[in-house]
N, CA, C and O atoms as CSV, one atom per row, in Angstrom:
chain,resi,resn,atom,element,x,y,z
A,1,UNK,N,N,143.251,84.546,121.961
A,1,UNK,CA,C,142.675,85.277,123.061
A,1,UNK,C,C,142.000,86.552,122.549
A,1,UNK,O,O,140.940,86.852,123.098
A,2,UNK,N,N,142.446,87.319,121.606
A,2,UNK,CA,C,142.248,88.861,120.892
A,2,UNK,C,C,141.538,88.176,119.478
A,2,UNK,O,O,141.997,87.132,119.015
A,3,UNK,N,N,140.541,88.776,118.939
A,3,UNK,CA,C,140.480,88.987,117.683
A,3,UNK,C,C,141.584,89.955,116.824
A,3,UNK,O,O,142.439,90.695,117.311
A,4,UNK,N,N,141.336,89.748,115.612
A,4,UNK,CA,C,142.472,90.316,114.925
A,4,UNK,C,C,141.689,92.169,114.820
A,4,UNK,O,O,142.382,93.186,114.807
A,5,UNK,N,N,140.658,92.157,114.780
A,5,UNK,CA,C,139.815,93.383,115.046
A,5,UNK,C,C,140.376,94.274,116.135
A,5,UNK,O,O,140.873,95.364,115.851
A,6,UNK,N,N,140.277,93.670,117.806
A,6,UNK,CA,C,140.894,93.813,118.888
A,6,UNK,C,C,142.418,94.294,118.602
A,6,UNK,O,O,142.638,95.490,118.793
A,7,UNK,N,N,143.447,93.509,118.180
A,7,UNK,CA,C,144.143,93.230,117.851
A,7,UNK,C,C,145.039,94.730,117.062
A,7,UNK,O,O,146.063,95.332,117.384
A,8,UNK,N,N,144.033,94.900,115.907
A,8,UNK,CA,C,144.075,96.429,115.043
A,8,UNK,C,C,143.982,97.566,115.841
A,8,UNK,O,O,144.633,98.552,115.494
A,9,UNK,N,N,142.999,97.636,117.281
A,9,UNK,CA,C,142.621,98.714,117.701
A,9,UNK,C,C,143.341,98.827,118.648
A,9,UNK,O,O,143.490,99.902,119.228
A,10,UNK,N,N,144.070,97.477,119.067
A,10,UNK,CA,C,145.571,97.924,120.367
A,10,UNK,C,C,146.421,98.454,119.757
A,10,UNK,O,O,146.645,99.501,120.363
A,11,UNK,N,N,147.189,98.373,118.733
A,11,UNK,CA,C,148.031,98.690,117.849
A,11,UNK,C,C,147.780,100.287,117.816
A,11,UNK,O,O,148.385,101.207,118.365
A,12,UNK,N,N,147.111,100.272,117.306
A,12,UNK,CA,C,146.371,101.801,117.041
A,12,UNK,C,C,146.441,102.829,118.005
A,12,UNK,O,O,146.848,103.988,117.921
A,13,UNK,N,N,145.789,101.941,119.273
A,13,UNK,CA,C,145.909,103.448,120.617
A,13,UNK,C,C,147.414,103.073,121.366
A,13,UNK,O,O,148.005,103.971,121.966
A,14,UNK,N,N,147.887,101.940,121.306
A,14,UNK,CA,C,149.688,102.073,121.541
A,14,UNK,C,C,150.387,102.895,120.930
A,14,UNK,O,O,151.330,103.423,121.520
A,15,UNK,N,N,150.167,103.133,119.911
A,15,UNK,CA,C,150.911,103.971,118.911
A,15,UNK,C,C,150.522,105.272,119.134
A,15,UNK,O,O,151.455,106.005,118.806
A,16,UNK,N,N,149.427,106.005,119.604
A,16,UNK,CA,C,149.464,107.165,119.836
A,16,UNK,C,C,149.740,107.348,121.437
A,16,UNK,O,O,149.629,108.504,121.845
A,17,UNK,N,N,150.041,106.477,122.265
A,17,UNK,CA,C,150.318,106.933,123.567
A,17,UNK,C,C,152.308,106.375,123.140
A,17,UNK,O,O,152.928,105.884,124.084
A,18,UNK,N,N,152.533,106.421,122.723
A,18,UNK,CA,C,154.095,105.793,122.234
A,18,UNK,C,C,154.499,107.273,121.052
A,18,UNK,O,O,155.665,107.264,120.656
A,19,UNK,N,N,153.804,108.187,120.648
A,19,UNK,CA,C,153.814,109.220,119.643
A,19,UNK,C,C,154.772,110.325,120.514
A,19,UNK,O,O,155.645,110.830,119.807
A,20,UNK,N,N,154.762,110.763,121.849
A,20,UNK,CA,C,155.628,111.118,122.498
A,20,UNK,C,C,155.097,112.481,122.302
A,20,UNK,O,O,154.023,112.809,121.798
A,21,UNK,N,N,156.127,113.286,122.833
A,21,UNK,CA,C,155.222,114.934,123.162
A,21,UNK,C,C,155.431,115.734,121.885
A,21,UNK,O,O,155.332,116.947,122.070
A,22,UNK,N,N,155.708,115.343,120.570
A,22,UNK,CA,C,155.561,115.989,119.696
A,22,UNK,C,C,154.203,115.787,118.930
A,22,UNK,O,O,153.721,114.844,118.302
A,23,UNK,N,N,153.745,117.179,119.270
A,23,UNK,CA,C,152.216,117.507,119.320
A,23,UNK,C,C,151.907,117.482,117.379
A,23,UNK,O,O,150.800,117.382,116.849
A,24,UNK,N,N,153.423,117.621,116.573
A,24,UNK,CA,C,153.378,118.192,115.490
A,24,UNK,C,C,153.144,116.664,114.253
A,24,UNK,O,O,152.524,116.480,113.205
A,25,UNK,N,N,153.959,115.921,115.066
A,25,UNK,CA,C,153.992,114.135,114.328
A,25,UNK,C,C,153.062,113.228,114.970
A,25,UNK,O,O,153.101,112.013,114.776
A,26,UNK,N,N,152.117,113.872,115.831
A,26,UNK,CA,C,151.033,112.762,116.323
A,26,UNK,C,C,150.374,112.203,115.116
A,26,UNK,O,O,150.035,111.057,114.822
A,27,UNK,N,N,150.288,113.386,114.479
A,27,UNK,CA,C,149.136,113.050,113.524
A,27,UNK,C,C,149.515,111.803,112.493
A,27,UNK,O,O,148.932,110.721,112.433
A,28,UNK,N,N,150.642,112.241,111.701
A,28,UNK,CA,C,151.630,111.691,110.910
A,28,UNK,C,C,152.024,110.156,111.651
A,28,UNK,O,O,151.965,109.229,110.843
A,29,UNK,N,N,152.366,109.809,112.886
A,29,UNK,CA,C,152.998,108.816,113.246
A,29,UNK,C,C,151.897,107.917,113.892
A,29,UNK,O,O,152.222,106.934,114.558
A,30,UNK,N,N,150.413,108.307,113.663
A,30,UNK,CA,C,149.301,107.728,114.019
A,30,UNK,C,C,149.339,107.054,112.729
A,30,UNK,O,O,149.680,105.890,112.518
A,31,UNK,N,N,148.824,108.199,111.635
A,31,UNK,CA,C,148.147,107.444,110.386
A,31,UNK,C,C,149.330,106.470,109.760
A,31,UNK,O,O,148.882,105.601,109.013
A,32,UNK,N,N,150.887,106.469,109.953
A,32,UNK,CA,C,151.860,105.508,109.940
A,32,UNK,C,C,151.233,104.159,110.342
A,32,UNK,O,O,151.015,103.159,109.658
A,33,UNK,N,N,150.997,104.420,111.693
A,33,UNK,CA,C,150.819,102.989,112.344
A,33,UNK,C,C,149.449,102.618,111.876
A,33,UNK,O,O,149.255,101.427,112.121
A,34,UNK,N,N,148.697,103.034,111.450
A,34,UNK,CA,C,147.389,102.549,111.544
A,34,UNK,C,C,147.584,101.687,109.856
A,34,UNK,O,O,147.136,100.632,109.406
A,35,UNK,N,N,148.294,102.547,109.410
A,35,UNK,CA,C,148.304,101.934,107.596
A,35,UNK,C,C,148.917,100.773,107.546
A,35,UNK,O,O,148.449,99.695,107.181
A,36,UNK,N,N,150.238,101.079,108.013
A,36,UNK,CA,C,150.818,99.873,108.284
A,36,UNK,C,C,150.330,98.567,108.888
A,36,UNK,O,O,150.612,98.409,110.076
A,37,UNK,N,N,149.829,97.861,108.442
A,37,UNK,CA,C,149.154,96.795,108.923
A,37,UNK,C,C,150.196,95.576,109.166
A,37,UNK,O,O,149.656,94.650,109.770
A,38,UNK,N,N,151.083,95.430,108.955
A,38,UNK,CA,C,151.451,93.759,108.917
A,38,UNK,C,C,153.093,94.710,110.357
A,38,UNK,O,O,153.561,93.826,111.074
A,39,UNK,N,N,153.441,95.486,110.509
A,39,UNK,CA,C,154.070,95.880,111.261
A,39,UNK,C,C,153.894,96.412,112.596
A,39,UNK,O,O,153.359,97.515,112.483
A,40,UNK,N,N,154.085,96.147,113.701
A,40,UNK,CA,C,153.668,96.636,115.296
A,40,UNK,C,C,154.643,97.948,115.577
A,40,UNK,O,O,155.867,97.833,115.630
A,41,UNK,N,N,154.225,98.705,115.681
A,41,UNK,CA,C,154.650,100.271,116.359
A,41,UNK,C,C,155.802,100.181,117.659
A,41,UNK,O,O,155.685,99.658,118.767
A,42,UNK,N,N,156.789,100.811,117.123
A,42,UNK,CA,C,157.555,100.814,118.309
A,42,UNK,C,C,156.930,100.831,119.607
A,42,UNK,O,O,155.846,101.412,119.663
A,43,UNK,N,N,157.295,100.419,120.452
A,43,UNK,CA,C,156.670,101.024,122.161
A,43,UNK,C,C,157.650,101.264,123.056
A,43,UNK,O,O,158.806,100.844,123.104
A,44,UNK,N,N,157.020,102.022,123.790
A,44,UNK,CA,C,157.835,102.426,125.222
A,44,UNK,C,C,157.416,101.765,125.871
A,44,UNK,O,O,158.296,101.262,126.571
A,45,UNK,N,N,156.337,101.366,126.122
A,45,UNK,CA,C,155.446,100.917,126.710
A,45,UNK,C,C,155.910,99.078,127.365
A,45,UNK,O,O,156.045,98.127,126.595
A,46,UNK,N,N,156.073,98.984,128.863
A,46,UNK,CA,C,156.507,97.556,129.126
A,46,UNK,C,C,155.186,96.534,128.469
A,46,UNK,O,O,154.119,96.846,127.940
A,47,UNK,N,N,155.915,94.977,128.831
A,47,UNK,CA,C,154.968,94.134,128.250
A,47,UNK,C,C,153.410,94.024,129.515
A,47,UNK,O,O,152.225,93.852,129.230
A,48,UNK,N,N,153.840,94.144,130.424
A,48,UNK,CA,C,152.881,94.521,131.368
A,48,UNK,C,C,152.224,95.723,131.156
A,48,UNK,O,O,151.056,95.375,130.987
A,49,UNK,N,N,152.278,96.961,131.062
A,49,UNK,CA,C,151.924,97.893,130.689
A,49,UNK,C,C,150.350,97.360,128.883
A,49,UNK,O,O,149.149,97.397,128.615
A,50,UNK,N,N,151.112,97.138,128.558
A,50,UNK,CA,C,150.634,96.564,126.903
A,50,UNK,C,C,149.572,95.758,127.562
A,50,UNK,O,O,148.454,96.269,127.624
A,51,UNK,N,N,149.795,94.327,128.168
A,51,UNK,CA,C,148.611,93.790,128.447
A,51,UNK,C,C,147.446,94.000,128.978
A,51,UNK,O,O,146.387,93.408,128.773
A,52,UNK,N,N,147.780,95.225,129.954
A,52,UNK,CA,C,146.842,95.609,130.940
A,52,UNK,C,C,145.929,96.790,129.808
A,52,UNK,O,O,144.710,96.915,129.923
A,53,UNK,N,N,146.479,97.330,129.088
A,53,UNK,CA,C,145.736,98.153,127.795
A,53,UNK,C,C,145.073,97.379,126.910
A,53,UNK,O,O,143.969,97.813,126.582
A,54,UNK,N,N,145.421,96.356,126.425
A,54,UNK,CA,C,144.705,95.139,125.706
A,54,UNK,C,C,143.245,94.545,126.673
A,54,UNK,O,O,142.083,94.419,126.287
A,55,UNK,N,N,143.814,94.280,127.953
A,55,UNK,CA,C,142.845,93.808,128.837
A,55,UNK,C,C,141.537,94.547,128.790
A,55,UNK,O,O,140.425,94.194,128.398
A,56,UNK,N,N,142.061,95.863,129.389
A,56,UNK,CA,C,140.811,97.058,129.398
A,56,UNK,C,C,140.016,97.429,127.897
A,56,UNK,O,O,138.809,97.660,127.825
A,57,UNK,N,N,140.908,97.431,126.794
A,57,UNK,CA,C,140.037,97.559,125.641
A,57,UNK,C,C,139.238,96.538,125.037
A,57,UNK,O,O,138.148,96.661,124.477
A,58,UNK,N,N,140.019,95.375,125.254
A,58,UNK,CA,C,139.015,94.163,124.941
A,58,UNK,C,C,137.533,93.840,125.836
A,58,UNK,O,O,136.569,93.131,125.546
A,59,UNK,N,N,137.799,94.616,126.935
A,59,UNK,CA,C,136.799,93.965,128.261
A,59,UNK,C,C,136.871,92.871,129.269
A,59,UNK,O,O,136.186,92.604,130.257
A,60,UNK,N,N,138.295,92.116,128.511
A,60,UNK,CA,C,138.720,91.369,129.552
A,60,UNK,C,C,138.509,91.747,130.884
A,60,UNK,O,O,137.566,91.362,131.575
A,61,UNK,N,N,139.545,92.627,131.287
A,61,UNK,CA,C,139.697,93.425,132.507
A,61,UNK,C,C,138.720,94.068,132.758
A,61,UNK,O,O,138.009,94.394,131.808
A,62,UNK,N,N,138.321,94.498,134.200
A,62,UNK,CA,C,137.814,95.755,134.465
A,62,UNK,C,C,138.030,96.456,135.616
A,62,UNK,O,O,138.694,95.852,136.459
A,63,UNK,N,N,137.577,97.805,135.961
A,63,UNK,CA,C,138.159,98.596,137.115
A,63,UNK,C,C,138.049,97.833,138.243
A,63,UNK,O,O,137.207,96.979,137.964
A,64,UNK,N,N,138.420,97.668,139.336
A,64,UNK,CA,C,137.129,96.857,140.670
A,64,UNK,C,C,137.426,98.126,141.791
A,64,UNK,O,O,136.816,98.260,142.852
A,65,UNK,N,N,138.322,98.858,141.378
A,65,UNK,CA,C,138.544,100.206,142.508
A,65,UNK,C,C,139.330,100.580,142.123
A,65,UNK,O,O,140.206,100.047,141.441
A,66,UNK,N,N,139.146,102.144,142.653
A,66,UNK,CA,C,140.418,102.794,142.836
A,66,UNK,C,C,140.747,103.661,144.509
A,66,UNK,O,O,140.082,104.330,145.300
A,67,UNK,N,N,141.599,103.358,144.449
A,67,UNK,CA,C,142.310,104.071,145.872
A,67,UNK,C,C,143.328,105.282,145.451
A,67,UNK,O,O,144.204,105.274,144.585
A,68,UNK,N,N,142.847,106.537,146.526
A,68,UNK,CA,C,143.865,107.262,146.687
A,68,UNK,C,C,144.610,107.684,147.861
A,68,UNK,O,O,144.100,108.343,148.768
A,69,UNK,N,N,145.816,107.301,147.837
A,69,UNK,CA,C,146.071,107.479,149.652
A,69,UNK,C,C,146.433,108.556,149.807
A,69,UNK,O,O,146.540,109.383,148.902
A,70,UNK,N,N,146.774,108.808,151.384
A,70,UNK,CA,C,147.534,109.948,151.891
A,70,UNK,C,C,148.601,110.735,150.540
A,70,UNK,O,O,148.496,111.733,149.827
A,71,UNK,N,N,149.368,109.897,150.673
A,71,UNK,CA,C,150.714,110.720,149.810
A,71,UNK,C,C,150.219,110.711,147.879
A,71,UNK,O,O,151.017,110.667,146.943
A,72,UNK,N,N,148.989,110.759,147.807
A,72,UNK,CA,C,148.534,110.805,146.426
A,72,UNK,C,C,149.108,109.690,145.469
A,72,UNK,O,O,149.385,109.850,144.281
A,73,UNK,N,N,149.247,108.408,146.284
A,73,UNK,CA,C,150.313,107.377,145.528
A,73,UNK,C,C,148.350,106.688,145.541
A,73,UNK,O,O,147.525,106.375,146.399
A,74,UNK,N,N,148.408,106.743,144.245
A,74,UNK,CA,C,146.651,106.141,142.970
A,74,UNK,C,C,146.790,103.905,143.073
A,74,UNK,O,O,147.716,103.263,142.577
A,75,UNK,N,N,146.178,103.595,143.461
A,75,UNK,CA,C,145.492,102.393,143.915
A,75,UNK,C,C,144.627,101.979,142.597
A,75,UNK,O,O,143.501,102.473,142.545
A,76,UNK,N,N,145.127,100.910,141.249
A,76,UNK,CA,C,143.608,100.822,140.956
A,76,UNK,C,C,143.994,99.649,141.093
A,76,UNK,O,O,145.156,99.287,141.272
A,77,UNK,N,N,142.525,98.623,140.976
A,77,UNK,CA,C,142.524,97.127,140.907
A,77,UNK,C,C,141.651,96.896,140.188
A,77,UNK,O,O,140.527,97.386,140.079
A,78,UNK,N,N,142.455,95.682,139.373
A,78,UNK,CA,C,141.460,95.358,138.316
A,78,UNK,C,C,141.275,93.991,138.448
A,78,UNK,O,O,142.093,93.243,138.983
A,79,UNK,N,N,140.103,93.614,137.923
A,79,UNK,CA,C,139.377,92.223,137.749
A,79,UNK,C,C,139.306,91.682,136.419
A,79,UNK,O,O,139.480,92.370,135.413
A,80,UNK,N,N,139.130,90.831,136.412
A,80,UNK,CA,C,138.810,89.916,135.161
A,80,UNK,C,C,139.456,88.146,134.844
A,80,UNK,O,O,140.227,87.448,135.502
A,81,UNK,N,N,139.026,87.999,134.085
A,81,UNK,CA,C,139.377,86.745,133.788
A,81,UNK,C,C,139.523,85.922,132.549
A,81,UNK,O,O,138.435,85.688,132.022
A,82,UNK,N,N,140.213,85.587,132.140
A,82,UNK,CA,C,140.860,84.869,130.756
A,82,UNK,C,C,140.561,83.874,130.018
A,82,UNK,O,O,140.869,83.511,128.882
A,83,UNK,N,N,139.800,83.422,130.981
A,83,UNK,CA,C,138.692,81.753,130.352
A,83,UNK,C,C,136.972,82.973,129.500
A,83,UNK,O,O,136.160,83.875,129.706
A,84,UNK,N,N,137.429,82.080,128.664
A,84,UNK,CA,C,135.760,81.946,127.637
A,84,UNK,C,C,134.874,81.005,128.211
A,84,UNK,O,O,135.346,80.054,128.833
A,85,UNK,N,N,133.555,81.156,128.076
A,85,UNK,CA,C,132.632,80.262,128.046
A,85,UNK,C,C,132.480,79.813,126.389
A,85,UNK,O,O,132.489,80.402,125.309
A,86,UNK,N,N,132.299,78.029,127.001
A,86,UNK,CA,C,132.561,76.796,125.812
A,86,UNK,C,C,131.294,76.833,125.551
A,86,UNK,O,O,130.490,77.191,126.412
A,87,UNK,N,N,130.906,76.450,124.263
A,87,UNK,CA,C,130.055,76.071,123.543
A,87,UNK,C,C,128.638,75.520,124.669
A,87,UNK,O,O,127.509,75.994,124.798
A,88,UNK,N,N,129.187,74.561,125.221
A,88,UNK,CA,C,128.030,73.319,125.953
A,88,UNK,C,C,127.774,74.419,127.018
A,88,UNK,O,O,126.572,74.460,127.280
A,89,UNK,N,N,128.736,75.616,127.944
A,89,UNK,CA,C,128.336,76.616,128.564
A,89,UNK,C,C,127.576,76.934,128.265
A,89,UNK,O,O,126.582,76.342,128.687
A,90,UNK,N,N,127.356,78.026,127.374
A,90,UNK,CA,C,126.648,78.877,126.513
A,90,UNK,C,C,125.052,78.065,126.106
A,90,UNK,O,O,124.036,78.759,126.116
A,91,UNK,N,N,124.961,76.463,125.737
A,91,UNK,CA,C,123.938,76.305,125.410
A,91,UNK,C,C,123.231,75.506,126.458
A,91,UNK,O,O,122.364,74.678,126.176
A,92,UNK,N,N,123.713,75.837,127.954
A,92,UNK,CA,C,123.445,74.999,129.630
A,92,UNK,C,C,122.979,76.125,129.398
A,92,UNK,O,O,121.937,76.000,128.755
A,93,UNK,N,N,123.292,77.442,129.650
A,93,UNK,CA,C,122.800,78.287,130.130
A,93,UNK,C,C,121.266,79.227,129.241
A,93,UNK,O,O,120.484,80.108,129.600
A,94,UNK,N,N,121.471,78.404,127.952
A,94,UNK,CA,C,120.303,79.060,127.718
A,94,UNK,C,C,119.280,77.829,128.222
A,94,UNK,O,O,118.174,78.230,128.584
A,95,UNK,N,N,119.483,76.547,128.284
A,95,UNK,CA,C,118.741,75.525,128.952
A,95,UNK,C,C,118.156,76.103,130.122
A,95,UNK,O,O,116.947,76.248,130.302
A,96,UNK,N,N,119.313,76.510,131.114
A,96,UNK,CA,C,118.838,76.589,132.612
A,96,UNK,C,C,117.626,77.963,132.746
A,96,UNK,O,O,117.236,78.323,133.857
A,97,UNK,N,N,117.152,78.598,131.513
A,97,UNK,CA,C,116.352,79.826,131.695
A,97,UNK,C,C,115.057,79.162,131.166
A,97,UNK,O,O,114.119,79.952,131.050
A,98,UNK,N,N,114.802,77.849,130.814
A,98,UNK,CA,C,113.895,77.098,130.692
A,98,UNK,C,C,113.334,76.221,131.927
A,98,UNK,O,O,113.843,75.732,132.935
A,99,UNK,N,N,111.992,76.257,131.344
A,99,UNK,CA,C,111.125,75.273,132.544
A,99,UNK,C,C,112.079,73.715,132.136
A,99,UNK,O,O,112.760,73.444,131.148
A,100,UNK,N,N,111.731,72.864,133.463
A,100,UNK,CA,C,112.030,71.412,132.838
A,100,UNK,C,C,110.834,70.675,131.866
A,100,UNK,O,O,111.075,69.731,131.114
A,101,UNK,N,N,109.178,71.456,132.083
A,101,UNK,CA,C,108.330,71.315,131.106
A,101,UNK,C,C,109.056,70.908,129.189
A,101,UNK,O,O,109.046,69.936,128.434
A,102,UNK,N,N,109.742,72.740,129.153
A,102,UNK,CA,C,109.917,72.529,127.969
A,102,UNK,C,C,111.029,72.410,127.440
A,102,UNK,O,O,111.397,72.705,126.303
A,103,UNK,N,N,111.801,71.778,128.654
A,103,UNK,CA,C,113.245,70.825,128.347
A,103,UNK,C,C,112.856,69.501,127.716
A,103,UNK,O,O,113.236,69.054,126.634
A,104,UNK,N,N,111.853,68.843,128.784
A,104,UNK,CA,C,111.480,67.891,128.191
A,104,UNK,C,C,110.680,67.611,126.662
A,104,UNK,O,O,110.851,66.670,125.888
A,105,UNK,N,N,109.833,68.687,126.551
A,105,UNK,CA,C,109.632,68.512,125.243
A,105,UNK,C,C,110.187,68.767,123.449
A,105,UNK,O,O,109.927,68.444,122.290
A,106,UNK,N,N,111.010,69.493,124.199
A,106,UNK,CA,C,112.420,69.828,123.410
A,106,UNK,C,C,113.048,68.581,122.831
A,106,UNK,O,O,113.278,68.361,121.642
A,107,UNK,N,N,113.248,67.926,123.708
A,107,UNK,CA,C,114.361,66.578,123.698
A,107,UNK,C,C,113.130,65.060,123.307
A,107,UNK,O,O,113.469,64.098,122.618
A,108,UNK,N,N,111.854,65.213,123.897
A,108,UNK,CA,C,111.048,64.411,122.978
A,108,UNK,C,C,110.953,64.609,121.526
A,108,UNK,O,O,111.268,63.771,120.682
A,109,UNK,N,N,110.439,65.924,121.278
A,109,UNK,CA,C,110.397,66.907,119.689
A,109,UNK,C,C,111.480,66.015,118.940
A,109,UNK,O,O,111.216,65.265,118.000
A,110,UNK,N,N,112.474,66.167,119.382
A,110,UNK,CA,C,113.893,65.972,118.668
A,110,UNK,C,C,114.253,64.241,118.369
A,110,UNK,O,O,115.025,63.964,117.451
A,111,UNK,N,N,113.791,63.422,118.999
A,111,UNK,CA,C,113.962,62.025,119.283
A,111,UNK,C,C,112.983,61.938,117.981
A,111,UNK,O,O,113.647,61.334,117.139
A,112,UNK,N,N,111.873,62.221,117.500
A,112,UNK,CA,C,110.932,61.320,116.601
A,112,UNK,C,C,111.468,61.538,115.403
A,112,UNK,O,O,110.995,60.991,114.406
């Protein structure tokens, strides 16, 4: 679902929202996690919490609103969706931005 790229850069901003209010080891317990490559950073952070940060940095997710009510209790909703477009997607859709002119001659071209 994540590239391993993706993957590096969740790690990375978990670990500094997981660094906690010592303003003095952010620094130190960043460049920890970031070096460390084959190890995942403690978290505070629930598994829900985690996905919904993965979601938004990858682009999966995105905002679709936010609400603020009466008693300042914050509303957001997010959108997105988890399916990729397949291969034969991807090459319908560059089809469908073509005339059927030069569909057809495409697919003659290709036959001789």
């Amino acid at each position: 679902m994540f590239s391993e790229e993706e993957l590096e850069r969740i790690k990375e901003i978990i670990a500094l929202f997981n660094s906690g209010a010592d303003s003095k080891n952010n620094t130190d317990r960043h460049e920890k996690a970031v070096t460390s490559k084959n190890t995942v950073p403690k978290s505070n952070l629930n598994p829900a919490e985690i996905l919904v940060l993965a979601g938004l940095l990858s682009g999966v997710l995105e905002v679709s609103s936010i609400s603020v009510e009466r008693d300042q209790l914050v509303i957001v909703s997010l959108v997105g969706s988890l399916r990729r477009p397949t291969q034969m997607e991807k090459i319908m859709n560059q089809i469908g931005k073509c005339s059927f002119e030069e569909v057809i001659q495409a697919i003659l071209k290709n036959l001789k």
